[in-house]
Coordinates of N, CA and C in Angstrom, one line a residue:
X257 N 18.2 28.2 19.7 CA 18.6 27.3 18.6 C 18.6 25.8 18.9
X258 N 18.9 25.4 20.1 CA 19.0 24.1 20.6 C 17.6 23.6 20.7
X259 N 16.7 24.4 21.2 CA 15.2 24.1 21.4 C 14.7 23.8 20.0
X260 N 15.0 24.6 19.0 CA 14.5 24.5 17.6 C 15.0 23.2 17.0
X261 N 16.2 22.9 17.4 CA 16.8 21.6 16.8 C 16.1 20.4 17.4
X262 N 15.8 20.5 18.7 CA 15.1 19.4 19.4 C 13.7 19.2 18.8
X263 N 13.1 20.3 18.6 CA 11.7 20.3 18.0 C 11.7 19.7 16.6
X264 N 12.7 20.0 15.9 CA 12.9 19.4 14.5 C 13.1 17.9 14.5
X265 N 13.9 17.5 15.5 CA 14.1 16.1 15.6 C 12.8 15.3 15.9
X266 N 12.0 16.0 16.9 CA 10.8 15.4 17.3 C 9.8 15.3 16.1
X267 N 9.8 16.4 15.3 CA 8.9 16.4 14.1 C 9.3 15.3 13.1
X268 N 10.6 15.1 12.9 CA 11.0 14.1 12.0 C 10.6 12.7 12.5
X269 N 10.8 12.4 13.8 CA 10.3 11.1 14.4 C 8.8 11.0 14.3
X270 N 8.1 12.1 14.5 CA 6.5 12.0 14.4 C 6.2 11.6 13.0
X271 N 6.8 12.2 11.9 CA 6.6 11.9 10.5 C 6.9 10.5 10.2
X272 N 8.1 10.0 10.7 CA 8.5 8.7 10.4 C 7.6 7.7 11.0
X273 N 7.1 7.9 12.2 CA 6.2 7.0 12.9 C 4.8 7.0 12.2
X274 N 4.3 8.2 11.7 CA 3.1 8.3 11.1 C 3.0 7.5 9.8
X275 N 4.1 7.7 9.0 CA 4.2 7.1 7.7 C 4.3 5.6 7.8
X276 N 5.2 5.2 8.9 CA 5.4 3.8 9.2 C 4.1 3.0 9.4
X277 N 3.1 3.8 10.0 CA 1.9 3.1 10.3 C 0.8 3.2 9.2
X278 N 1.0 4.0 8.2 CA 0.2 4.3 7.2 C 0.2 3.3 6.1
X279 N -0.9 3.2 5.3 CA -0.8 2.4 4.1 C -1.4 3.2 2.9
X280 N -1.1 2.7 1.7 CA -1.8 3.1 0.5 C -2.7 2.1 0.0
X281 N -3.9 2.4 -0.2 CA -4.8 1.3 -0.8 C -5.8 1.9 -1.8
X282 N -6.4 1.0 -2.6 CA -7.4 1.3 -3.6 C -8.8 1.0 -2.9
X283 N -9.7 1.9 -3.2 CA -11.1 1.8 -2.6 C -12.1 2.1 -3.6
X284 N -13.2 1.4 -3.6 CA -14.3 1.7 -4.6 C -15.2 2.8 -4.1
X285 N -15.9 3.4 -4.9 CA -16.8 4.5 -4.6 C -18.3 4.1 -4.8
X286 N -19.2 4.8 -4.3 CA -20.7 4.4 -4.5 C -21.0 4.4 -6.0
X287 N -20.4 5.2 -6.8 CA -20.6 5.1 -8.3 C -19.8 4.2 -9.1
X288 N -19.1 3.3 -8.4 CA -18.4 2.2 -9.1 C -17.0 2.6 -9.6
X289 N -16.5 3.7 -9.2 CA -15.2 4.2 -9.6 C -14.3 3.7 -8.5
X290 N -12.9 3.9 -8.8 CA -11.8 3.6 -7.9 C -11.0 4.8 -7.5
X291 N -10.6 4.8 -6.3 CA -9.7 6.0 -5.8 C -8.6 5.4 -4.9
X292 N -7.5 6.0 -4.8 CA -6.3 5.6 -4.0 C -6.3 6.5 -2.7
X293 N -6.2 5.8 -1.6 CA -6.2 6.5 -0.2 C -4.8 6.4 0.4
X294 N -4.5 7.3 1.3 CA -3.3 7.1 2.1 C -3.7 7.6 3.5
X295 N -3.4 6.7 4.4 CA -3.7 6.8 5.8 C -3.9 5.4 6.5
X296 N -5.0 5.4 7.3 CA -5.4 4.2 7.9 C -6.9 4.0 7.8
X297 N -7.3 2.8 7.3 CA -8.7 2.5 7.0 C -9.6 2.8 8.2
X298 N -10.6 3.6 8.1 CA -11.6 3.8 9.1 C -11.1 4.9 10.1
X299 N -9.9 5.4 9.9 CA -9.4 6.6 10.7 C -9.2 7.8 9.9
X300 N -8.5 8.8 10.4 CA -8.3 10.0 9.7 C -7.3 9.7 8.4
X301 N -7.8 10.2 7.2 CA -7.2 10.1 6.0 C -6.2 11.3 5.7
X302 N -5.1 11.0 5.1 CA -4.2 12.2 4.8 C -4.8 12.9 3.7
X303 N -4.6 14.3 3.7 CA -5.3 15.1 2.8 C -4.3 16.1 2.1
X304 N -4.7 16.8 1.2 CA -3.9 17.9 0.5 C -4.6 19.2 0.7
X305 N -4.0 20.2 1.2 CA -2.5 20.2 1.6 C -2.3 19.4 2.8
X306 N -1.0 18.8 2.8 CA -0.7 17.9 3.9 C 0.2 16.8 3.5
X307 N 0.2 15.6 4.2 CA 1.0 14.5 3.9 C 0.7 13.8 2.6
X308 N -0.6 14.0 2.2 CA -0.9 13.4 0.9 C 0.0 14.0 -0.2
X309 N 0.4 15.2 -0.1 CA 1.3 15.8 -1.1 C 2.8 15.2 -1.1
X310 N 3.1 14.6 0.0 CA 4.5 14.0 0.0 C 4.5 12.7 -0.8
X311 N 3.3 12.1 -1.1 CA 3.4 10.9 -2.0 C 3.6 11.4 -3.4
X312 N 4.4 10.6 -4.2 CA 4.6 10.8 -5.5 C 3.2 10.5 -6.2
X313 N 3.0 11.2 -7.4 CA 1.8 10.8 -8.2 C 1.8 9.4 -8.4
X314 N 0.8 8.6 -8.0 CA 0.7 7.2 -8.2 C 0.8 6.7 -9.7
X315 N 1.5 5.7 -10.0 CA 1.4 5.0 -11.3 C 0.3 3.9 -11.1
X316 N -0.7 4.0 -11.9 CA -1.8 3.0 -11.8 C -2.0 2.4 -13.2
X317 N -2.4 1.0 -13.1 CA -2.6 0.3 -14.4 C -3.5 -0.8 -14.2
X318 N -4.0 -1.3 -15.2 CA -4.9 -2.5 -15.3 C -4.3 -3.4 -16.4
X319 N -4.6 -4.6 -16.4 CA -4.2 -5.6 -17.4 C -5.0 -5.3 -18.6
X320 N -4.2 -5.2 -19.8 CA -4.8 -5.2 -21.1 C -4.9 -6.4 -21.8
X321 N -5.1 -6.5 -23.0 CA -5.2 -7.8 -23.7 C -3.8 -8.3 -23.9
X322 N -3.8 -9.7 -24.1 CA -2.6 -10.3 -24.4 C -1.4 -10.0 -23.5
X323 N -1.7 -9.9 -22.2 CA -0.8 -9.7 -21.1 C -0.1 -8.3 -21.2
X324 N -0.8 -7.3 -21.9 CA -0.2 -6.0 -21.9 C -0.7 -5.2 -20.7
X325 N -0.1 -4.1 -20.4 CA -0.6 -3.2 -19.4 C -1.1 -1.9 -19.9
X326 N -2.3 -1.5 -19.3 CA -3.0 -0.3 -19.7 C -2.8 0.7 -18.6
X327 N -2.1 1.8 -18.8 CA -1.9 2.9 -17.8 C -3.1 3.6 -17.7
X328 N -3.4 4.1 -16.4 CA -4.6 4.8 -16.1 C -4.2 6.3 -15.8
X329 N -5.2 7.2 -16.0 CA -5.1 8.5 -15.6 C -5.3 8.7 -14.1
X330 N -4.5 9.6 -13.4 CA -4.6 9.7 -12.0 C -4.6 11.2 -11.7
X331 N -5.6 11.7 -10.9 CA -5.8 13.0 -10.6 C -6.0 13.1 -9.1
X332 N -5.2 14.0 -8.5 CA -5.2 14.3 -7.1 C -6.4 15.1 -6.6
X333 N -7.1 14.6 -5.6 CA -8.2 15.3 -5.0 C -7.8 15.7 -3.7
X334 N -8.8 16.2 -2.8 CA -8.5 16.7 -1.5 C -8.0 15.6 -0.5
X335 N -8.5 14.4 -0.7 CA -8.2 13.3 0.2 C -8.0 12.0 -0.5
X336 N -7.7 12.1 -1.8 CA -7.5 10.8 -2.5 C -6.9 11.1 -3.9
X337 N -6.6 10.1 -4.6 CA -6.1 10.2 -6.0 C -7.3 9.4 -6.8
X338 N -7.9 10.0 -7.7 CA -9.0 9.3 -8.5 C -8.4 8.8 -9.7
X339 N -8.8 7.6 -10.0 CA -8.5 6.8 -11.2 C -9.5 6.9 -12.3
X340 N -9.1 7.2 -13.4 CA -10.2 7.3 -14.5 C -9.9 6.2 -15.6
X341 N -10.9 5.9 -16.3 CA -10.7 4.9 -17.4 C -10.7 3.5 -16.9
X342 N -11.3 3.3 -15.7 CA -11.4 1.9 -15.1 C -12.6 1.9 -14.1
X343 N -13.1 0.8 -14.0 CA -14.2 0.4 -13.1 C -13.9 -0.5 -12.0
X344 N -14.8 -0.4 -10.9 CA -14.4 -1.4 -9.8 C -14.6 -2.9 -10.1
X345 N -15.1 -3.2 -11.4 CA -15.2 -4.6 -11.8 C -14.0 -5.0 -12.5
X346 N -12.9 -4.2 -12.4 CA -11.6 -4.6 -13.1 C -10.5 -4.6 -12.0
X347 N -9.6 -5.4 -12.2 CA -8.4 -5.5 -11.3 C -7.5 -4.3 -11.6
X348 N -7.0 -3.7 -10.5 CA -6.1 -2.5 -10.8 C -4.9 -2.5 -9.8
X349 N -3.8 -1.9 -10.2 CA -2.5 -2.0 -9.5 C -2.0 -0.6 -9.4
X350 N -1.3 -0.3 -8.3 CA -0.8 1.0 -8.0 C 0.6 0.9 -7.4
X351 N 1.5 1.8 -7.7 CA 2.8 2.0 -7.1 C 3.0 3.5 -6.9
X352 N 3.5 3.8 -5.6 CA 3.9 5.2 -5.4 C 4.9 5.2 -4.3
X353 N 5.4 6.4 -4.0 CA 6.5 6.4 -2.9 C 6.4 7.7 -2.1
X354 N 7.0 7.8 -1.0 CA 7.0 8.8 0.0 C 8.4 9.4 -0.1
X355 N 8.5 10.7 0.4 CA 9.8 11.3 0.6 C 10.8 10.5 1.6
X356 N 12.0 10.6 1.3 CA 12.9 9.8 2.1 C 12.8 10.3 3.6
X357 N 12.8 9.3 4.5 CA 12.7 9.5 6.0 C 14.0 9.4 6.5
X358 N 14.5 10.3 7.3 CA 15.8 10.3 7.9 C 15.8 11.0 9.2
X359 N 16.7 10.6 10.1 CA 16.9 11.2 11.4 C 18.4 11.0 11.8
X360 N 18.9 11.9 12.6 CA 20.3 11.9 13.0 C 20.6 10.5 13.6
X361 N 21.7 9.8 13.2 CA 22.1 8.6 13.7 C 21.3 7.3 13.2
X362 N 20.4 7.6 12.3 CA 19.6 6.4 11.7 C 19.7 6.5 10.2
X363 N 19.7 5.3 9.5 CA 19.9 5.2 8.1 C 18.7 5.9 7.4
X364 N 18.9 6.6 6.2 CA 17.7 7.1 5.5 C 17.0 6.0 5.0
X365 N 15.7 6.1 4.9 CA 14.7 5.1 4.4 C 13.8 5.6 3.3
X366 N 13.7 5.0 2.2 CA 12.9 5.5 1.1 C 11.7 4.5 1.0
X367 N 10.5 4.9 1.5 CA 9.3 4.2 1.5 C 8.6 4.0 0.0
X368 N 8.4 2.8 -0.3 CA 7.6 2.5 -1.6 C 6.3 1.8 -1.2
X369 N 5.2 2.2 -1.8 CA 3.9 1.6 -1.5 C 3.4 1.0 -2.8
X370 N 2.7 -0.2 -2.5 CA 2.1 -0.9 -3.7 C 0.6 -1.2 -3.1
X371 N -0.3 -1.3 -4.1 CA -1.6 -1.5 -3.8 C -2.3 -2.3 -5.0
X372 N -3.2 -3.2 -4.6 CA -3.9 -4.1 -5.6 C -5.3 -4.1 -5.2
X373 N -6.2 -3.9 -6.3 CA -7.6 -4.0 -6.2 C -8.0 -5.3 -6.8
X374 N -8.7 -6.1 -6.1 CA -9.1 -7.5 -6.6 C -10.6 -7.6 -6.7
X375 N -11.1 -8.1 -7.8 CA -12.5 -8.3 -7.9 C -12.9 -9.7 -7.4
X376 N -13.7 -9.6 -6.3 CA -14.1 -10.8 -5.6 C -14.7 -11.8 -6.6
X377 N -14.3 -13.1 -6.4 CA -14.8 -14.2 -7.3 C -14.2 -14.3 -8.7
X378 N -13.1 -13.6 -8.9 CA -12.5 -13.7 -10.3 C -11.3 -14.6 -10.4
X379 N -11.3 -15.5 -9.4 CA -10.3 -16.6 -9.4 C -8.9 -16.3 -9.0
X380 N -8.0 -17.2 -9.2 CA -6.6 -17.0 -8.8 C -6.0 -15.9 -9.6
X381 N -5.2 -15.1 -8.9 CA -4.4 -14.0 -9.5 C -3.0 -14.4 -9.6
X382 N -2.2 -13.5 -10.2 CA -0.8 -13.8 -10.3 C 0.0 -12.6 -9.8
X383 N 1.3 -12.7 -9.4 CA 2.0 -11.6 -8.9 C 2.2 -10.6 -9.9
X384 N 2.0 -9.2 -9.5 CA 2.1 -8.1 -10.4 C 3.0 -7.0 -9.8
X385 N 3.3 -7.1 -8.5 CA 4.0 -6.1 -7.8 C 5.2 -6.6 -7.2
X386 N 6.2 -5.7 -6.9 CA 7.5 -6.2 -6.2 C 7.1 -6.9 -4.9
X387 N 6.2 -6.2 -4.2 CA 5.7 -6.8 -2.9 C 4.3 -6.9 -3.1
X388 N 3.7 -8.1 -3.1 CA 2.4 -8.4 -3.5 C 1.6 -9.4 -2.6
X389 N 0.3 -9.1 -2.4 CA -0.6 -9.9 -1.7 C -1.5 -10.4 -2.8
X390 N -1.4 -11.8 -3.1 CA -2.1 -12.3 -4.3 C -3.1 -13.2 -3.9
X391 N -4.4 -13.0 -4.2 CA -5.5 -13.9 -3.9 C -5.3 -15.2 -4.7
X392 N -5.5 -16.3 -4.0 CA -5.3 -17.7 -4.6 C -6.5 -18.2 -5.4
X393 N -7.7 -17.5 -5.2 CA -8.9 -17.9 -5.7 C -9.8 -18.6 -4.7
X394 N -9.2 -19.1 -3.6 CA -10.0 -19.6 -2.5 C -10.3 -18.6 -1.5
X395 N -11.6 -18.6 -1.0 CA -12.1 -17.6 -0.2 C -11.3 -17.6 1.1
X396 N -10.8 -16.4 1.5 CA -9.9 -16.2 2.7 C -8.6 -16.8 2.6
X397 N -8.0 -16.7 1.4 CA -6.6 -17.2 1.2 C -5.8 -16.3 0.4
X398 N -4.6 -15.8 0.8 CA -3.8 -14.9 0.1 C -2.3 -15.5 0.2
X399 N -1.7 -15.3 -1.0 CA -0.3 -15.8 -1.0 C 0.7 -14.6 -1.1
X400 N 1.6 -14.4 -0.2 CA 2.5 -13.3 -0.2 C 3.7 -13.5 -1.1
X401 N 4.0 -12.5 -1.9 CA 5.2 -12.6 -2.7 C 6.1 -11.3 -2.6
X402 N 7.4 -11.5 -2.6 CA 8.4 -10.5 -2.5 C 9.4 -10.8 -3.6
X403 N 9.6 -9.9 -4.4 CA 10.5 -10.1 -5.6 C 10.1 -11.4 -6.3
X404 N 8.9 -11.6 -6.6 CA 8.3 -12.6 -7.3 C 8.5 -14.0 -6.8
X405 N 8.8 -14.1 -5.5 CA 8.9 -15.4 -4.7 C 8.0 -15.4 -3.6
X406 N 7.4 -16.5 -3.2 CA 6.6 -16.7 -2.0 C 7.5 -16.4 -0.8
X407 N 6.8 -15.6 0.1 CA 7.4 -15.0 1.2 C 6.9 -15.7 2.5
X408 N 7.6 -16.7 3.1 CA 7.2 -17.2 4.5 C 7.4 -16.3 5.5
X409 N 6.7 -16.5 6.7 CA 6.9 -15.7 7.9 C 6.5 -14.2 7.7
X410 N 5.8 -13.8 6.7 CA 5.4 -12.4 6.5 C 4.2 -12.1 7.4
X411 N 4.3 -10.9 8.0 CA 3.1 -10.4 8.8 C 2.1 -9.7 8.0
X412 N 0.9 -10.2 8.0 CA -0.2 -9.7 7.4 C -1.3 -9.3 8.3
X413 N -1.9 -8.2 8.1 CA -3.1 -7.7 8.9 C -4.2 -7.5 8.0
X414 N -5.3 -8.2 8.3 CA -6.6 -8.2 7.5 C -7.7 -7.4 8.4
X415 N -8.2 -6.4 7.8 CA -9.2 -5.6 8.3 C -10.6 -6.0 7.7
X416 N -11.5 -6.4 8.5 CA -12.8 -6.9 7.9 C -13.8 -5.6 7.9
X417 N -14.9 -5.8 7.2 CA -15.8 -4.7 7.0 C -16.3 -4.1 8.3
X418 N -16.3 -4.9 9.4 CA -16.8 -4.4 10.7 C -15.6 -3.6 11.4
X419 N -14.5 -3.4 10.8 CA -13.4 -2.7 11.4 C -12.5 -3.5 12.3
X420 N -12.6 -4.8 12.4 CA -11.8 -5.6 13.2 C -10.5 -6.0 12.5
X421 N -9.4 -6.0 13.2 CA -8.1 -6.4 12.6 C -7.7 -7.8 13.1
X422 N -7.2 -8.6 12.1 CA -6.6 -9.9 12.5 C -5.1 -10.0 12.0
X423 N -4.2 -10.3 12.9 CA -2.8 -10.4 12.5 C -2.5 -11.9 12.2
X424 N -1.9 -12.0 11.0 CA -1.6 -13.3 10.6 C -0.2 -13.5 10.2
X425 N 0.4 -14.7 10.1 CA 1.8 -14.9 9.5 C 1.7 -15.9 8.5
X426 N 2.3 -15.7 7.4 CA 2.3 -16.6 6.2 C 3.1 -17.8 6.5
X427 N 2.6 -19.0 6.0 CA 3.3 -20.3 6.2 C 4.5 -20.4 5.4
X428 N 4.9 -21.7 5.2 CA 6.2 -22.0 4.5 C 6.0 -21.7 3.0
X429 N 4.8 -21.7 2.6 CA 4.5 -21.4 1.1 C 4.1 -20.0 0.9
X430 N 4.1 -19.1 2.0 CA 3.7 -17.7 1.8 C 2.3 -17.5 1.9
X431 N 1.5 -18.4 2.3 CA 0.1 -18.4 2.4 C -0.5 -18.0 3.8
X432 N -1.6 -17.1 3.8 CA -2.3 -16.9 5.1 C -3.7 -17.2 4.8
X433 N -4.4 -17.7 5.9 CA -5.8 -18.1 5.8 C -6.6 -17.1 6.8
X434 N -7.8 -16.8 6.5 CA -8.6 -16.0 7.4 C -10.0 -16.2 7.0
X435 N -11.0 -15.7 7.8 CA -12.4 -15.8 7.5 C -12.9 -14.6 6.8
X436 N -13.6 -14.8 5.7 CA -14.1 -13.7 4.9 C -15.6 -14.0 4.7
X437 N -16.4 -13.9 5.8 CA -17.7 -14.3 5.8 C -18.7 -13.1 5.9
X438 N -18.1 -12.0 5.9 CA -19.0 -10.7 6.0 C -19.0 -9.9 4.6
X439 N -20.1 -9.4 4.2 CA -20.1 -8.6 3.0 C -19.4 -7.2 3.3
X440 N -18.8 -6.7 2.3 CA -18.2 -5.2 2.4 C -16.7 -5.3 2.1
X441 N -16.1 -4.1 2.4 CA -14.7 -3.9 1.9 C -13.7 -4.6 2.9
X442 N -12.8 -5.3 2.3 CA -11.7 -5.9 3.1 C -10.4 -5.3 2.7
X443 N -9.5 -5.2 3.7 CA -8.1 -4.6 3.5 C -7.1 -5.5 4.1
X444 N -6.2 -6.0 3.3 CA -5.0 -6.8 3.8 C -3.7 -6.0 3.6
X445 N -2.9 -5.9 4.7 CA -1.8 -5.0 4.6 C -0.5 -5.9 5.1
X446 N 0.6 -5.6 4.5 CA 1.9 -6.2 4.9 C 3.0 -5.2 4.7
X447 N 3.9 -5.1 5.7 CA 4.9 -4.0 5.8 C 6.2 -4.7 6.1
X448 N 7.2 -3.7 6.3 CA 8.5 -4.2 6.9 C 9.5 -4.9 6.0
X449 N 9.2 -5.1 4.7 CA 10.1 -5.7 3.8 C 11.1 -4.7 3.3
X450 N 12.4 -4.9 3.5 CA 13.4 -3.9 3.1 C 14.5 -4.4 2.2
X451 N 15.0 -3.6 1.4 CA 16.2 -3.8 0.6 C 17.3 -2.9 1.0
X452 N 18.5 -3.5 1.3 CA 19.6 -2.5 1.6 C 20.3 -2.1 0.3
X453 N 19.7 -1.1 -0.3 CA 20.1 -0.7 -1.7 C 20.2 0.8 -1.6
X454 N 21.4 1.4 -1.3 CA 21.6 2.8 -1.1 C 21.4 3.6 -2.6
X455 N 20.9 4.7 -2.4 CA 20.7 5.5 -3.6 C 20.1 6.8 -3.3
X456 N 19.4 7.5 -4.3 CA 18.8 8.7 -4.1 C 17.4 8.7 -4.6
X457 N 16.6 9.5 -3.9 CA 15.2 9.7 -4.4 C 14.8 11.2 -4.2
X458 N 14.5 11.9 -5.3 CA 14.3 13.3 -5.4 C 15.5 14.0 -4.9
X459 N 16.7 13.4 -5.1 CA 17.9 14.2 -4.8 C 18.3 13.9 -3.4
X460 N 17.6 13.1 -2.6 CA 17.9 12.9 -1.1 C 18.5 11.5 -1.0
X461 N 19.6 11.3 -0.3 CA 20.2 10.0 -0.2 C 19.5 9.1 0.8
X462 N 19.4 7.8 0.5 CA 18.9 6.8 1.4 C 19.7 5.6 1.5
X463 N 19.6 4.9 2.6 CA 20.4 3.6 2.7 C 19.5 2.4 2.5
X464 N 18.2 2.5 2.8 CA 17.3 1.4 2.7 C 16.1 1.7 1.9
X465 N 15.6 0.7 1.3 CA 14.2 0.8 0.5 C 13.3 0.0 1.4
X466 N 12.2 0.6 1.8 CA 11.2 -0.2 2.5 C 10.0 -0.4 1.6
X467 N 9.4 -1.5 1.7 CA 8.2 -1.9 0.8 C 7.0 -2.2 1.7
X468 N 5.9 -1.5 1.4 CA 4.6 -1.8 2.1 C 3.6 -2.1 1.0
X469 N 2.7 -3.1 1.2 CA 1.8 -3.5 0.2 C 0.4 -3.6 0.7
X470 N -0.7 -3.4 0.0 CA -2.0 -3.6 0.4 C -2.9 -4.2 -0.7
X471 N -3.8 -4.9 -0.2 CA -4.8 -5.6 -1.1 C -6.2 -5.3 -0.6
X472 N -7.1 -4.9 -1.5 CA -8.5 -4.6 -1.1 C -9.5 -5.2 -2.1
X473 N -10.6 -5.6 -1.5 CA -11.7 -6.1 -2.4 C -13.0 -6.0 -1.7
X474 N -14.0 -6.0 -2.4 CA -15.4 -5.8 -1.8 C -16.1 -7.2 -2.0
X475 N -16.3 -7.8 -0.8 CA -17.0 -9.1 -0.7 C -18.5 -9.0 -0.8
X476 N -19.1 -9.6 -1.8 CA -20.6 -9.4 -2.0 C -21.3 -10.2 -0.8

């Protein structure tokens, strides 16, 4: 029984570490559609059956006319969530969450994930997510927002099309600068933003809400 308990603790720790390192992002396909991924870009993707099933069904939307929001249909596939009614030539936003992570002696944490798909060359964007990486319209420049306010000292990792990671820190205005001189898919990720707001998710108590966000775009 003691051995089984130790194994259970180890499993919980492994799950917590795995999810902590993972991101949710939007990616385009060869036929111009958009899908939602969970895992790490360039590495093994989470699948169903598996940890992909622990994510809630993503809520996805695009901007409609006169500042309205148009919800999109989402369908779970074996290794992604497919978005219908939208093309890669449109800006898209996603929010989803994972099961509460907990371990003995540590506060329960409810992870919420946000993702933004940006159309390269479409100019300055505006905040649309609780935790958001917002393109300023200048090539290689992103402004970090948390609760609709610019966030200084935020850690942002940018993955370029050649698979290289660059770790950045936002300045006093919440801005990060990087080089975006290669064509292909770019991914920017920021994590670790937390709110000490106890509550319940799917009937499970938590002490903290953690926020992770990702921005993707394809540079021509």
